[in-house]
PDB file of C-alpha atoms in Angstrom:
ATOM      1  CA  ALA L   1     -16.467 -17.776  34.088  1.00 68.00           C
ATOM      2  CA  ARG L   2     -18.296 -21.097  34.123  1.00 81.00           C
ATOM      3  CA  ILE L   3     -21.903 -20.693  34.256  1.00 86.00           C
ATOM      4  CA  GLY L   4     -24.965 -23.126  34.851  1.00 84.00           C
ATOM      5  CA  PRO L   5     -27.215 -24.938  34.968  1.00 90.00           C
ATOM      6  CA  ALA L   6     -30.021 -23.244  36.225  1.00 91.00           C
ATOM      7  CA  ARG L   7     -32.560 -24.709  38.543  1.00 92.00           C
ATOM      8  CA  VAL L   8     -35.682 -23.376  38.731  1.00 92.00           C
ATOM      9  CA  THR L   9     -37.626 -24.141  42.584  1.00 92.00           C
ATOM     10  CA  GLU L  10     -41.376 -23.801  43.117  1.00 91.00           C
ATOM     11  CA  ASN L  11     -43.067 -22.072  46.756  1.00 89.00           C
ATOM     12  CA  GLY L  12     -47.142 -21.848  46.148  1.00 90.00           C
ATOM     13  CA  ASP L  13     -47.342 -20.090  43.278  1.00 90.00           C
ATOM     14  CA  ARG L  14     -44.006 -18.378  42.749  1.00 92.00           C
ATOM     15  CA  LEU L  15     -40.874 -19.158  40.396  1.00 92.00           C
ATOM     16  CA  ARG L  16     -37.457 -19.034  41.882  1.00 93.00           C
ATOM     17  CA  LEU L  17     -34.042 -19.862  38.772  1.00 92.00           C
ATOM     18  CA  THR L  18     -31.070 -19.434  40.516  1.00 93.00           C
ATOM     19  CA  VAL L  19     -28.153 -19.667  38.248  1.00 92.00           C
ATOM     20  CA  PRO L  20     -24.538 -20.170  39.565  1.00 90.00           C
ATOM     21  CA  VAL L  21     -22.375 -18.525  38.314  1.00 88.00           C
ATOM     22  CA  ALA L  22     -18.354 -19.885  38.819  1.00 86.00           C
ATOM     23  CA  GLU L  23     -16.116 -16.342  38.386  1.00 82.00           C
ATOM     24  CA  GLY L  24     -12.975 -18.785  37.818  1.00 79.00           C
ATOM     25  CA  ALA L  25      -9.298 -16.901  38.131  1.00 82.00           C
ATOM     26  CA  ARG L  26      -8.426 -13.284  37.565  1.00 91.00           C
ATOM     27  CA  GLN L  27      -6.645 -12.946  34.760  1.00 95.00           C
ATOM     28  CA  ILE L  28      -3.643  -9.510  34.742  1.00 97.00           C
ATOM     29  CA  VAL L  29      -1.412  -8.651  31.964  1.00 98.00           C
ATOM     30  CA  ALA L  30       2.289  -9.970  33.593  1.00 98.00           C
ATOM     31  CA  SER L  31       3.571  -7.504  30.771  1.00 97.00           C
ATOM     32  CA  LEU L  32       2.797  -6.053  27.844  1.00 97.00           C
ATOM     33  CA  ASP L  33       6.140  -5.392  24.996  1.00 97.00           C
ATOM     34  CA  LEU L  34       6.080  -2.291  22.114  1.00 96.00           C
ATOM     35  CA  GLU L  35       7.772  -3.994  19.353  1.00 97.00           C
ATOM     36  CA  GLY L  36       8.066  -2.093  16.333  1.00 96.00           C
ATOM     37  CA  ILE L  37       7.256   1.893  17.200  1.00 94.00           C
ATOM     38  CA  VAL L  38       9.769   3.575  15.627  1.00 93.00           C
ATOM     39  CA  SER L  39       7.770   7.340  14.537  1.00 91.00           C
ATOM     40  CA  VAL L  40       5.558   7.206  16.867  1.00 92.00           C
ATOM     41  CA  ASP L  41       6.071   8.540  20.807  1.00 94.00           C
ATOM     42  CA  ARG L  42       6.009   4.458  22.816  1.00 94.00           C
ATOM     43  CA  GLU L  43       4.826   6.613  26.512  1.00 94.00           C
ATOM     44  CA  ARG L  44       2.454   8.618  24.881  1.00 95.00           C
ATOM     45  CA  LEU L  45       0.853   5.749  23.251  1.00 95.00           C
ATOM     46  CA  ALA L  46       1.093   3.129  26.322  1.00 95.00           C
ATOM     47  CA  ARG L  47      -0.689   5.754  27.849  1.00 94.00           C
ATOM     48  CA  ARG L  48      -3.498   5.242  25.976  1.00 94.00           C
ATOM     49  CA  LEU L  49      -3.731   1.584  25.997  1.00 97.00           C
ATOM     50  CA  PRO L  50      -6.677  -0.331  27.424  1.00 97.00           C
ATOM     51  CA  LEU L  51      -4.406  -3.005  28.064  1.00 97.00           C
ATOM     52  CA  ALA L  52      -1.188  -2.366  30.688  1.00 97.00           C
ATOM     53  CA  ALA L  53       1.145  -4.747  33.088  1.00 97.00           C
ATOM     54  CA  GLY L  54      -0.730  -5.360  36.177  1.00 97.00           C
ATOM     55  CA  GLY L  55      -4.098  -4.295  35.263  1.00 97.00           C
ATOM     56  CA  PRO L  56      -6.694  -6.954  34.248  1.00 96.00           C
ATOM     57  CA  PHE L  57      -6.392  -9.246  30.298  1.00 97.00           C
ATOM     58  CA  HIS L  58      -9.970  -9.775  28.769  1.00 95.00           C
ATOM     59  CA  ARG L  59      -9.510 -10.816  24.484  1.00 95.00           C
ATOM     60  CA  VAL L  60     -11.756  -7.337  24.453  1.00 96.00           C
ATOM     61  CA  LEU L  61      -9.280  -5.332  25.893  1.00 97.00           C
ATOM     62  CA  LEU L  62      -6.645  -6.439  23.713  1.00 98.00           C
ATOM     63  CA  ASP L  63      -8.859  -5.963  20.223  1.00 97.00           C
ATOM     64  CA  GLU L  64      -9.155  -2.166  21.486  1.00 97.00           C
ATOM     65  CA  THR L  65      -5.459  -2.478  22.325  1.00 98.00           C
ATOM     66  CA  LEU L  66      -4.693  -3.047  19.011  1.00 97.00           C
ATOM     67  CA  ALA L  67      -7.324  -0.860  17.602  1.00 96.00           C
ATOM     68  CA  ALA L  68      -6.369   1.973  19.825  1.00 97.00           C
ATOM     69  CA  THR L  69      -2.724   1.164  18.285  1.00 97.00           C
ATOM     70  CA  ARG L  70      -3.676   1.421  14.987  1.00 95.00           C
ATOM     71  CA  ALA L  71      -5.721   5.280  14.983  1.00 92.00           C
ATOM     72  CA  ALA L  72      -2.936   5.988  16.589  1.00 93.00           C
ATOM     73  CA  TYR L  73      -0.879   5.489  13.967  1.00 92.00           C
ATOM     74  CA  GLU L  74      -2.798   6.408  11.328  1.00 87.00           C
ATOM     75  CA  ALA L  75      -3.437   9.772  12.798  1.00 84.00           C
ATOM     76  CA  GLU L  76       0.647   9.782  13.104  1.00 86.00           C
ATOM     77  CA  GLY L  77       0.044   9.635   8.997  1.00 82.00           C
ATOM     78  CA  PHE L  78       0.669   5.816   8.638  1.00 87.00           C
ATOM     79  CA  ARG L  79      -2.490   4.015   6.937  1.00 81.00           C
ATOM     80  CA  SER L  80      -1.244   0.916   5.966  1.00 84.00           C
ATOM     81  CA  ALA L  81       0.303   0.397   9.346  1.00 91.00           C
ATOM     82  CA  VAL L  82       0.286  -3.034   9.818  1.00 94.00           C
ATOM     83  CA  VAL L  83      -0.529  -4.491  14.180  1.00 96.00           C
ATOM     84  CA  SER L  84      -0.547  -7.533  15.155  1.00 97.00           C
ATOM     85  CA  GLY L  85      -0.663  -9.206  18.337  1.00 97.00           C
ATOM     86  CA  ALA L  86       0.143 -12.144  20.246  1.00 97.00           C
ATOM     87  CA  VAL L  87      -0.328 -13.893  24.086  1.00 98.00           C
ATOM     88  CA  GLU L  88       1.001 -16.252  26.473  1.00 98.00           C
ATOM     89  CA  TRP L  89      -0.102 -17.277  28.872  1.00 97.00           C
ATOM     90  CA  ASN L  90       1.612 -18.904  32.203  1.00 97.00           C
ATOM     91  CA  THR L  91       0.338 -22.752  32.964  1.00 96.00           C
ATOM     92  CA  GLU L  92      -2.189 -21.371  34.950  1.00 93.00           C
ATOM     93  CA  ARG L  93      -3.893 -18.625  31.779  1.00 93.00           C
ATOM     94  CA  SER L  94      -2.605 -16.305  35.069  1.00 95.00           C
ATOM     95  CA  LEU L  95      -0.791 -14.363  33.784  1.00 97.00           C
ATOM     96  CA  ALA L  96      -0.837 -12.526  30.131  1.00 98.00           C
ATOM     97  CA  ALA L  97       2.088 -11.954  28.714  1.00 98.00           C
ATOM     98  CA  VAL L  98       1.776  -9.396  25.525  1.00 98.00           C
ATOM     99  CA  THR L  99       3.235  -8.249  22.617  1.00 98.00           C
ATOM    100  CA  LEU L 100       2.133  -6.023  20.133  1.00 97.00           C
ATOM    101  CA  ARG L 101       3.593  -5.973  17.171  1.00 97.00           C
ATOM    102  CA  VAL L 102       4.262  -2.801  14.288  1.00 97.00           C
ATOM    103  CA  ILE L 103       5.000  -2.636  11.022  1.00 96.00           C
ATOM    104  CA  GLU L 104       5.002   0.598  10.762  1.00 92.00           C
ATOM    105  CA  GLY L 105       4.790   1.287   6.272  1.00 87.00           C
ATOM    106  CA  GLN L 106       5.282   3.673   4.659  1.00 83.00           C
ATOM    107  CA  ARG L 107       3.574   7.930   5.553  1.00 83.00           C
ATOM    108  CA  SER L 108       1.044   9.056   3.854  1.00 75.00           C
ATOM    109  CA  ARG L 109       2.806  12.508   1.897  1.00 69.00           C
ATOM    110  CA  VAL L 110       1.165  15.335   0.044  1.00 65.00           C
ATOM    111  CA  GLU L 111       2.501  14.293  -3.413  1.00 65.00           C
ATOM    112  CA  ALA L 112       0.955  17.499  -4.723  1.00 62.00           C
ATOM    113  CA  VAL L 113      -1.863  20.260  -5.272  1.00 60.00           C
ATOM    114  CA  VAL L 114      -3.891  20.103  -8.027  1.00 59.00           C
ATOM    115  CA  LEU L 115      -5.858  23.246  -8.247  1.00 55.00           C
ATOM    116  CA  ARG L 116      -8.763  23.266 -11.439  1.00 55.00           C
ATOM    117  CA  GLY L 117     -10.556  25.838 -12.718  1.00 54.00           C
ATOM    118  CA  THR L 118      -9.879  28.807 -10.533  1.00 53.00           C
ATOM    119  CA  GLN L 119     -11.333  31.782 -12.355  1.00 54.00           C
ATOM    120  CA  ARG L 120     -10.575  35.053 -11.015  1.00 54.00           C
ATOM    121  CA  THR L 121      -7.695  34.715  -8.091  1.00 50.00           C
ATOM    122  CA  VAL L 122      -4.160  33.461  -8.902  1.00 48.00           C
ATOM    123  CA  GLU L 123      -2.965  30.529  -7.874  1.00 51.00           C
ATOM    124  CA  ARG L 124      -0.574  30.795  -5.405  1.00 49.00           C
ATOM    125  CA  PHE L 125      -3.452  32.769  -3.016  1.00 45.00           C
ATOM    126  CA  HIS L 126      -5.349  29.847  -3.224  1.00 47.00           C
ATOM    127  CA  ARG L 127      -2.507  27.658  -1.962  1.00 48.00           C
ATOM    128  CA  LEU L 128      -1.965  29.736   0.361  1.00 44.00           C
ATOM    129  CA  GLU L 129      -5.513  29.708   1.724  1.00 50.00           C
ATOM    130  CA  VAL L 130      -5.278  25.934   1.097  1.00 52.00           C
ATOM    131  CA  GLU L 131      -2.249  25.575   3.999  1.00 57.00           C
ATOM    132  CA  VAL L 132      -1.560  21.932   2.545  1.00 57.00           C
ATOM    133  CA  HIS L 133       1.031  21.837   0.270  1.00 57.00           C
ATOM    134  CA  ALA L 134       3.366  19.342  -1.838  1.00 61.00           C
ATOM    135  CA  GLY L 135       5.477  17.150   1.042  1.00 63.00           C
ATOM    136  CA  HIS L 136       2.746  17.778   3.815  1.00 61.00           C
ATOM    137  CA  VAL L 137       3.260  14.723   5.847  1.00 64.00           C
ATOM    138  CA  GLY L 138       0.118  13.450   7.682  1.00 62.00           C
ATOM    139  CA  ALA L 139      -2.680  11.523   8.559  1.00 60.00           C
ATOM    140  CA  VAL L 140      -5.193  11.642   5.091  1.00 60.00           C
ATOM    141  CA  ASP L 141      -7.663  12.741   6.922  1.00 62.00           C
ATOM    142  CA  ALA L 142      -6.146  15.244   8.880  1.00 62.00           C
ATOM    143  CA  LEU L 143      -4.348  16.494   5.855  1.00 58.00           C
ATOM    144  CA  LEU L 144      -8.024  16.607   3.935  1.00 60.00           C
ATOM    145  CA  HIS L 145      -9.741  18.750   6.738  1.00 61.00           C
ATOM    146  CA  LEU L 146      -6.639  20.855   5.708  1.00 57.00           C
ATOM    147  CA  ALA L 147      -8.330  21.916   2.640  1.00 55.00           C
ATOM    148  CA  LEU L 148     -12.045  21.586   3.164  1.00 54.00           C
ATOM    149  CA  HIS L 149     -10.982  23.754   6.059  1.00 55.00           C
ATOM    150  CA  ARG L 150     -10.869  26.612   3.693  1.00 51.00           C
ATOM    151  CA  ALA L 151     -12.054  24.740   0.297  1.00 51.00           C
ATOM    152  CA  PRO L 152     -15.120  22.679   0.214  1.00 50.00           C
ATOM    153  CA  ARG L 153     -14.788  21.564  -2.966  1.00 52.00           C
ATOM    154  CA  ALA L 154     -11.658  19.287  -2.778  1.00 52.00           C
ATOM    155  CA  GLN L 155     -11.394  15.087  -2.356  1.00 53.00           C
ATOM    156  CA  ALA L 156      -7.571  13.367  -1.327  1.00 53.00           C
ATOM    157  CA  GLN L 157      -6.898  10.578  -4.336  1.00 55.00           C
ATOM    158  CA  ARG L 158      -5.155   8.010  -2.229  1.00 54.00           C
ATOM    159  CA  HIS L 159      -2.918   5.546  -3.022  1.00 52.00           C
ATOM    160  CA  VAL L 160      -1.121   2.407  -1.579  1.00 48.00           C
ATOM    161  CA  SER L 161       1.942   4.021  -1.672  1.00 51.00           C
ATOM    162  CA  GLY L 162       0.855   6.638   0.985  1.00 53.00           C
ATOM    163  CA  ARG L 163       0.757   9.303  -1.469  1.00 54.00           C
ATOM    164  CA  VAL L 164      -2.056  11.695  -1.232  1.00 55.00           C
ATOM    165  CA  VAL L 165      -3.108  14.133  -4.300  1.00 58.00           C
ATOM    166  CA  VAL L 166      -5.247  17.053  -2.791  1.00 55.00           C
ATOM    167  CA  VAL L 167      -7.542  18.143  -5.493  1.00 53.00           C
ATOM    168  CA  ILE L 168      -9.300  21.665  -5.181  1.00 48.00           C
ATOM    169  CA  GLU L 169     -12.031  22.481  -8.050  1.00 49.00           C
ATOM    170  CA  GLY L 170     -12.969  26.346  -9.325  1.00 46.00           C
ATOM    171  CA  GLY L 171     -15.055  28.277  -7.782  1.00 44.00           C
ATOM    172  CA  ALA L 172     -13.821  27.121  -4.208  1.00 40.00           C
ATOM    173  CA  PHE L 173     -12.413  30.717  -4.050  1.00 40.00           C
ATOM    174  CA  ALA L 174     -13.872  32.727  -5.879  1.00 38.00           C
TER     175      ALA L 174
END
């Protein structure tokens, strides 16, 4: 789009401001390719993305598409997924070939559930109540939410490697 220059005209005691706007050529997504997507349902993800083949292209939509892809991977437990986008244009800059590339990284996994300071309840009952166990796979926030549902003083210690240790302080079940 091209805007301006603004023009002011006087008509008696009134001023009129005119700002010409030339919209320019519309930019369309000619294709949207998803590369490196293995652990997330490709079709479901594509339906949730702001950019789609045949739809309008705008840099903001590309940023939102990258964010939505990262969020989908986070929801599946891939906190360290790397998502990038590349755009190739035709000579008129009216058609965009968009490529999203994903490097999934490691999936978050509960390495241990640590119970501290339990006084009146046996550990095996705590573990049943918490609903999170070693080996549990998923988004770190979702894992912590499971623990917090029954134990408000739970914490998740996150590690770059994708390991999660859920720690529950005593008194949560007493």
